[in-house]
Tab-separated table of C-alpha atoms in Angstrom:
chain	number	residue	atom	x	y	z
A	391	MET	CA	211.984	-0.391	182.569
A	392	ILE	CA	209.299	1.800	184.797
A	393	LEU	CA	210.903	4.351	187.635
A	394	ILE	CA	207.583	6.070	188.924
A	395	HIS	CA	208.466	9.057	191.284
A	396	THR	CA	205.778	8.664	194.463
A	397	PHE	CA	204.357	5.152	194.739
A	398	ALA	CA	201.274	6.174	197.254
A	399	ALA	CA	198.137	3.447	197.042
A	400	HIS	CA	200.422	1.023	194.085
A	401	ILE	CA	200.312	-2.534	194.600
A	402	MET	CA	202.822	-4.600	193.077
A	403	LYS	CA	202.177	-7.877	192.448
A	404	ARG	CA	205.798	-9.383	191.812
A	405	ILE	CA	209.289	-8.098	192.446
A	406	ILE	CA	209.820	-4.504	193.257
A	407	TYR	CA	212.965	-3.485	193.485
A	408	CYS	CA	213.534	-0.445	195.413
A	409	CYS	CA	216.617	2.789	193.859
A	410	ALA	CA	218.219	4.560	196.225
A	411	ALA	CA	216.755	8.338	195.281
A	412	GLY	CA	213.622	6.555	196.525
A	413	LEU	CA	212.504	6.278	192.596
A	414	LEU	CA	210.926	2.452	192.618
A	415	SER	CA	210.924	0.215	189.490
A	416	LEU	CA	210.007	-2.624	187.956
A	417	SER	CA	210.743	-6.444	186.879
A	418	ALA	CA	209.681	-6.219	183.141
A	419	ASN	CA	206.757	-8.800	184.113
A	420	ALA	CA	204.997	-6.449	187.429
A	421	GLN	CA	201.728	-5.176	187.246
A	422	VAL	CA	200.884	-2.275	188.349
A	423	GLY	CA	197.605	-1.281	189.880
A	424	ILE	CA	196.564	2.206	190.885
A	425	GLY	CA	193.145	2.465	192.773
A	426	THR	CA	193.214	-1.452	192.805
A	427	ALA	CA	194.408	-4.242	194.842
A	428	SER	CA	193.915	-6.682	191.392
A	429	PRO	CA	195.244	-5.477	188.480
A	430	LYS	CA	193.833	-6.963	185.340
A	431	SER	CA	196.397	-5.390	182.813
A	432	ASN	CA	200.208	-4.158	182.902
A	433	LEU	CA	199.227	-0.736	184.026
A	434	ASP	CA	195.491	-0.683	185.788
A	435	VAL	CA	193.978	2.777	186.736
A	436	ASN	CA	190.885	2.512	188.589
A	437	GLY	CA	190.094	6.364	188.650
A	438	LYS	CA	190.162	10.114	187.169
A	439	THR	CA	193.653	10.140	184.571
A	440	THR	CA	194.969	13.645	183.606
A	441	LEU	CA	197.440	13.488	180.728
A	442	ARG	CA	199.555	16.651	180.317
A	443	LYS	CA	201.606	15.646	177.173
A	444	GLU	CA	200.868	13.927	174.256
A	445	LEU	CA	199.617	10.663	174.075
A	446	ARG	CA	201.705	8.170	172.233
A	447	VAL	CA	201.105	4.601	170.768
A	448	GLY	CA	203.242	2.065	169.098
A	449	GLY	CA	206.071	2.367	170.191
A	450	THR	CA	209.261	0.366	170.277
A	451	SER	CA	212.122	-0.190	173.093
A	452	SER	CA	213.872	2.423	170.386
A	453	GLN	CA	211.238	4.095	169.116
A	454	ALA	CA	209.526	6.103	171.360
A	455	GLY	CA	205.764	5.637	168.777
A	456	SER	CA	203.554	8.048	167.121
A	457	ALA	CA	201.617	10.968	168.832
A	458	GLY	CA	199.461	11.501	165.739
A	459	LEU	CA	198.512	14.059	163.325
A	460	ASN	CA	196.743	17.179	164.749
A	461	GLY	CA	192.665	16.377	164.476
A	462	GLN	CA	193.327	12.980	164.271
A	463	VAL	CA	191.305	10.057	167.162
A	464	LEU	CA	193.007	6.963	168.478
A	465	VAL	CA	191.551	3.745	166.982
A	466	SER	CA	191.720	0.372	167.868
A	467	GLN	CA	192.687	-2.651	166.025
A	468	GLY	CA	191.003	-4.809	168.105
A	469	GLU	CA	192.304	-7.183	171.315
A	470	GLY	CA	196.355	-8.083	171.007
A	471	LEU	CA	196.608	-5.073	168.762
A	472	PRO	CA	197.963	-0.887	169.151
A	473	ALA	CA	195.742	1.613	168.501
A	474	VAL	CA	196.394	3.840	165.693
A	475	TRP	CA	196.009	6.801	165.306
A	476	LYS	CA	193.469	7.674	161.943
A	477	SER	CA	192.118	11.247	160.134
A	478	LEU	CA	188.210	11.184	160.527
A	479	ASN	CA	186.705	11.687	156.757
A	480	VAL	CA	183.512	14.540	158.288
A	481	SER	CA	184.885	17.105	160.972
A	482	PHE	CA	183.714	16.986	164.534
A	483	MET	CA	180.100	18.471	165.508
A	484	GLU	CA	180.228	20.844	168.340
A	485	GLU	CA	177.356	20.842	170.604
A	486	GLY	CA	175.104	24.225	169.328
A	487	GLN	CA	175.771	23.898	165.529
A	488	TYR	CA	173.346	22.208	163.058
A	489	LYS	CA	174.495	19.293	161.288
A	490	LEU	CA	172.633	17.625	157.989
A	491	ILE	CA	170.932	14.664	159.026
A	492	ASN	CA	169.260	13.389	155.964
A	493	SER	CA	168.434	14.594	152.096
A	494	TYR	CA	165.728	13.173	150.063
A	495	LEU	CA	166.097	13.414	146.360
A	496	SER	CA	162.881	12.867	144.220
A	497	SER	CA	162.160	13.638	140.411
A	498	ASP	CA	159.440	13.239	138.376
A	499	GLN	CA	159.194	13.437	134.326
A	500	ALA	CA	154.832	12.659	133.838
A	501	GLY	CA	154.149	16.246	135.554
A	502	ILE	CA	150.859	18.309	135.592
A	503	THR	CA	148.930	17.953	131.986
A	504	THR	CA	145.245	18.660	133.805
A	505	LEU	CA	146.179	22.395	133.423
A	506	SER	CA	146.289	22.757	129.761
A	507	SER	CA	144.524	23.793	127.156
A	508	GLY	CA	139.970	23.884	128.181
A	509	VAL	CA	141.093	24.302	131.293
A	510	ALA	CA	139.903	27.341	133.113
A	511	ALA	CA	141.747	29.208	135.709
A	512	ASP	CA	140.826	29.690	139.359
A	513	ASN	CA	141.654	33.148	139.318
A	514	VAL	CA	142.695	32.791	143.310
A	515	TYR	CA	146.062	35.593	143.626
A	516	LYS	CA	146.729	35.243	147.088
A	517	ASN	CA	148.280	31.975	149.404
A	518	SER	CA	149.389	31.896	153.109
A	519	VAL	CA	151.215	29.384	155.032
A	520	GLY	CA	148.841	26.831	156.371
A	521	ASP	CA	146.561	26.373	153.412
A	522	ASP	CA	144.974	23.540	153.062
A	523	ILE	CA	145.388	21.022	149.553
A	524	THR	CA	142.202	20.196	149.384
A	525	ASP	CA	140.541	24.178	150.074
A	526	THR	CA	139.417	25.010	146.589
A	527	SER	CA	138.897	27.987	147.908
A	528	LYS	CA	142.407	28.757	147.999
A	529	GLY	CA	143.539	27.628	144.681
A	530	LYS	CA	142.781	24.933	142.621
A	531	TRP	CA	146.076	21.864	143.317
A	532	SER	CA	147.604	19.222	141.070
A	533	LYS	CA	150.135	17.698	142.400
A	534	ILE	CA	153.205	15.718	140.975
A	535	ASP	CA	152.709	12.814	142.287
A	536	GLY	CA	156.368	11.601	142.002
A	537	LEU	CA	157.668	13.801	143.791
A	538	GLN	CA	155.811	13.267	146.883
A	539	ASN	CA	158.540	12.062	149.977
A	540	SER	CA	157.641	11.465	153.867
A	541	PHE	CA	160.198	10.928	156.843
A	542	ILE	CA	160.031	11.253	160.583
A	543	ILE	CA	161.323	14.378	162.406
A	544	LYS	CA	163.759	12.961	165.869
A	545	ASN	CA	164.750	16.302	166.959
A	546	GLY	CA	162.332	19.725	167.159
A	547	LYS	CA	164.915	21.915	166.571
A	548	ASN	CA	165.690	21.710	163.204
A	549	ARG	CA	165.910	22.935	159.949
A	550	LEU	CA	164.485	21.480	156.275
A	551	THR	CA	165.570	22.849	153.119
A	552	TYR	CA	163.047	22.600	150.428
A	553	GLN	CA	165.071	23.266	146.648
A	554	PHE	CA	162.074	22.258	144.025
A	555	GLN	CA	162.695	22.838	140.060
A	556	THR	CA	160.450	22.081	137.480
A	557	GLY	CA	160.026	22.981	133.465
A	558	ILE	CA	156.876	24.987	132.326
A	559	GLU	CA	155.944	24.777	129.251
A	560	MET	CA	152.645	26.369	126.985
A	561	LYS	CA	151.783	26.427	123.609
A	562	ALA	CA	149.893	29.456	122.403
A	563	PRO	CA	147.003	28.631	120.122
A	564	ASP	CA	148.192	31.022	117.389
A	565	ALA	CA	152.247	30.779	116.966
A	566	ALA	CA	152.382	34.661	116.155
A	567	THR	CA	149.764	35.779	118.909
A	568	SER	CA	151.559	36.546	122.173
A	569	GLU	CA	149.822	34.858	125.252
A	570	SER	CA	150.279	34.533	128.512
A	571	ILE	CA	149.890	31.851	131.624
A	572	THR	CA	150.176	33.022	135.618
A	573	PHE	CA	151.164	30.336	137.939
A	574	THR	CA	152.159	29.040	141.116
A	575	CYS	CA	153.697	25.787	142.566
A	576	GLY	CA	154.032	25.102	146.121
A	577	VAL	CA	154.897	22.389	148.643
A	578	PHE	CA	153.235	21.289	151.380
A	579	ARG	CA	153.730	19.110	154.700
A	580	ASN	CA	151.114	17.232	156.218
A	581	GLY	CA	149.115	18.425	153.653
A	582	LYS	CA	149.326	22.378	154.312
A	583	LEU	CA	150.921	25.256	152.785
A	584	VAL	CA	154.410	25.930	153.478
A	585	ALA	CA	156.251	27.496	150.543
A	586	VAL	CA	154.873	29.128	147.540
A	587	ARG	CA	156.258	30.644	144.502
A	588	PRO	CA	154.330	32.123	141.293
A	589	ASP	CA	155.254	33.090	138.243
A	590	LYS	CA	154.374	33.655	134.745
A	591	VAL	CA	154.980	32.452	131.273
A	592	VAL	CA	154.883	34.290	127.710
A	593	SER	CA	155.075	33.025	124.552
A	594	ASN	CA	156.611	35.785	123.133
A	595	ASN	CA	155.526	35.787	119.408
A	596	ASN	CA	157.351	32.688	119.359
A	597	THR	CA	156.558	31.360	115.331
A	598	GLU	CA	160.536	29.561	114.737
A	599	LYS	CA	158.844	27.539	117.970
A	600	SER	CA	154.710	27.042	116.484
A	601	GLY	CA	154.344	29.508	119.359
A	602	ILE	CA	155.821	27.098	122.094
A	603	GLN	CA	157.734	28.584	124.739
A	604	ASP	CA	159.766	27.084	128.031
A	605	TYR	CA	160.560	28.045	130.822
A	606	ILE	CA	163.034	26.445	133.960
A	607	PHE	CA	160.939	27.803	137.759
A	608	THR	CA	163.189	27.372	140.830
A	609	LEU	CA	161.920	27.348	144.557
A	610	ASN	CA	163.738	27.212	147.271
A	611	TYR	CA	162.987	27.544	151.002
A	612	THR	CA	163.974	27.133	154.410
A	613	GLU	CA	161.564	26.235	157.110
A	614	GLN	CA	161.772	26.004	160.699
A	615	ASN	CA	161.605	23.858	163.431
A	616	VAL	CA	159.408	21.363	162.481
A	617	PRO	CA	157.499	19.217	165.157
A	618	ILE	CA	158.615	15.967	165.470
A	619	GLY	CA	157.666	12.722	163.638
A	620	THR	CA	156.234	11.707	160.328
A	621	GLN	CA	156.240	14.588	157.935
A	622	LYS	CA	154.324	14.373	154.772
A	623	LEU	CA	156.180	16.185	151.545
A	624	GLU	CA	153.978	17.292	148.421
A	625	VAL	CA	154.638	19.764	145.560
A	626	ALA	CA	151.273	20.485	143.902
A	627	CYS	CA	150.760	23.155	141.134
A	628	ARG	CA	148.358	25.558	139.709
A	629	LYS	CA	147.094	27.840	136.864
A	630	ILE	CA	145.727	31.351	138.302
A	631	ASN	CA	145.158	32.937	135.146
A	632	ALA	CA	145.576	32.824	131.209
A	633	SER	CA	144.905	35.332	128.241
A	634	ASN	CA	144.010	32.475	126.353
A	635	VAL	CA	141.896	29.718	127.938
A	636	ASN	CA	143.418	27.062	125.012
A	637	SER	CA	146.734	27.654	125.382
A	638	GLN	CA	148.263	24.819	126.541
A	639	PHE	CA	150.029	24.354	129.245
A	640	THR	CA	152.518	21.764	130.695
A	641	VAL	CA	154.195	21.363	134.082
A	642	GLY	CA	157.615	19.512	134.256
A	643	ARG	CA	157.459	17.923	131.184
A	644	ASN	CA	156.432	18.640	126.996
A	645	VAL	CA	152.968	19.690	126.073
A	646	SER	CA	152.752	16.941	123.386
A	647	ASP	CA	155.176	14.226	122.114
A	648	THR	CA	155.550	15.152	119.060
A	649	ASN	CA	157.162	18.354	119.074
A	650	THR	CA	161.049	19.130	118.387
A	651	VAL	CA	161.237	21.471	120.854
A	652	SER	CA	161.780	19.556	124.318
A	653	ASN	CA	160.706	16.315	126.039
A	654	ALA	CA	160.185	15.379	129.577
A	655	PHE	CA	163.413	14.070	130.055
A	656	THR	CA	164.828	17.800	129.670
A	657	LEU	CA	161.309	19.984	131.350
A	658	GLU	CA	161.090	16.810	134.238
A	659	SER	CA	160.698	18.086	138.121
A	660	ILE	CA	163.412	17.368	141.299
A	661	MET	CA	162.745	17.630	144.635
A	662	LYS	CA	165.646	17.772	147.120
A	663	ILE	CA	164.695	17.914	150.853
A	664	ASP	CA	167.500	18.363	154.096
A	665	VAL	CA	166.699	17.628	157.100
A	666	ILE	CA	169.358	19.495	158.591
A	667	GLU	CA	168.922	19.280	162.997
A	668	TYR	CA	170.317	20.640	166.134
A	669	VAL	CA	173.412	18.906	167.752
A	670	THR	CA	173.494	18.534	171.022
A	671	TYR	CA	175.146	15.771	173.477
A	672	LYS	CA	173.850	13.956	176.351
A	673	SER	CA	175.782	12.559	179.625
A	674	ASN	CA	175.213	9.768	180.593
């Protein structure tokens, strides 16, 4: 039985019984329309609804039904079935926050071998954001082809986070003589430099490993407000200076498959790109 304190604009399709206290009771099969003359269900509301207390679902004649838990959402189970409260696996995002949209992960074991013994360093010690990857006056860059990635930016208010890691290996011509190589690696977006970090590897008279020296290089950077559209990301490295031009030098792989110090797997290159966009909501 349903009791209604005020009955302005309520339309009954079946018999309505009036109580002495001024309240109204409806028969169990009645349909009530609020703001409509032709209700299509037991209760049909055409207009705004204000709910001041909890909403309970799944009740019976002897039970009030469940009001759900804090943070749960009401989920439909389809026609003829009661809605149920469900917990979300991801939290709600408020407008004004940043949300991770996509992550792109790539790896490469071919690496760079074109900067090894006999190849002179370019002796370019300075780079700037926006340098073109093909401009040899800004350095002779060699790409790690397996790390190339393309994606689309849909929101101009964003953050792109780059995480690059690779193994560096050099071998001095004489295991008893310390040699060094200064190098740099950078991230290029649409052919333009957006992140770069120089470093140096030294053999340190490593006679126990036949003059071989391994090193892990990392580059982490966040770029903000990348323009909307297709973006092509590439990673490239170059040799800045070498104490001995005959030193072997590789990026992302071992200098020789015959050595027992390392291999392409332990020195492989990995690039992770996170696309984070600003949350906005559009009203219909």
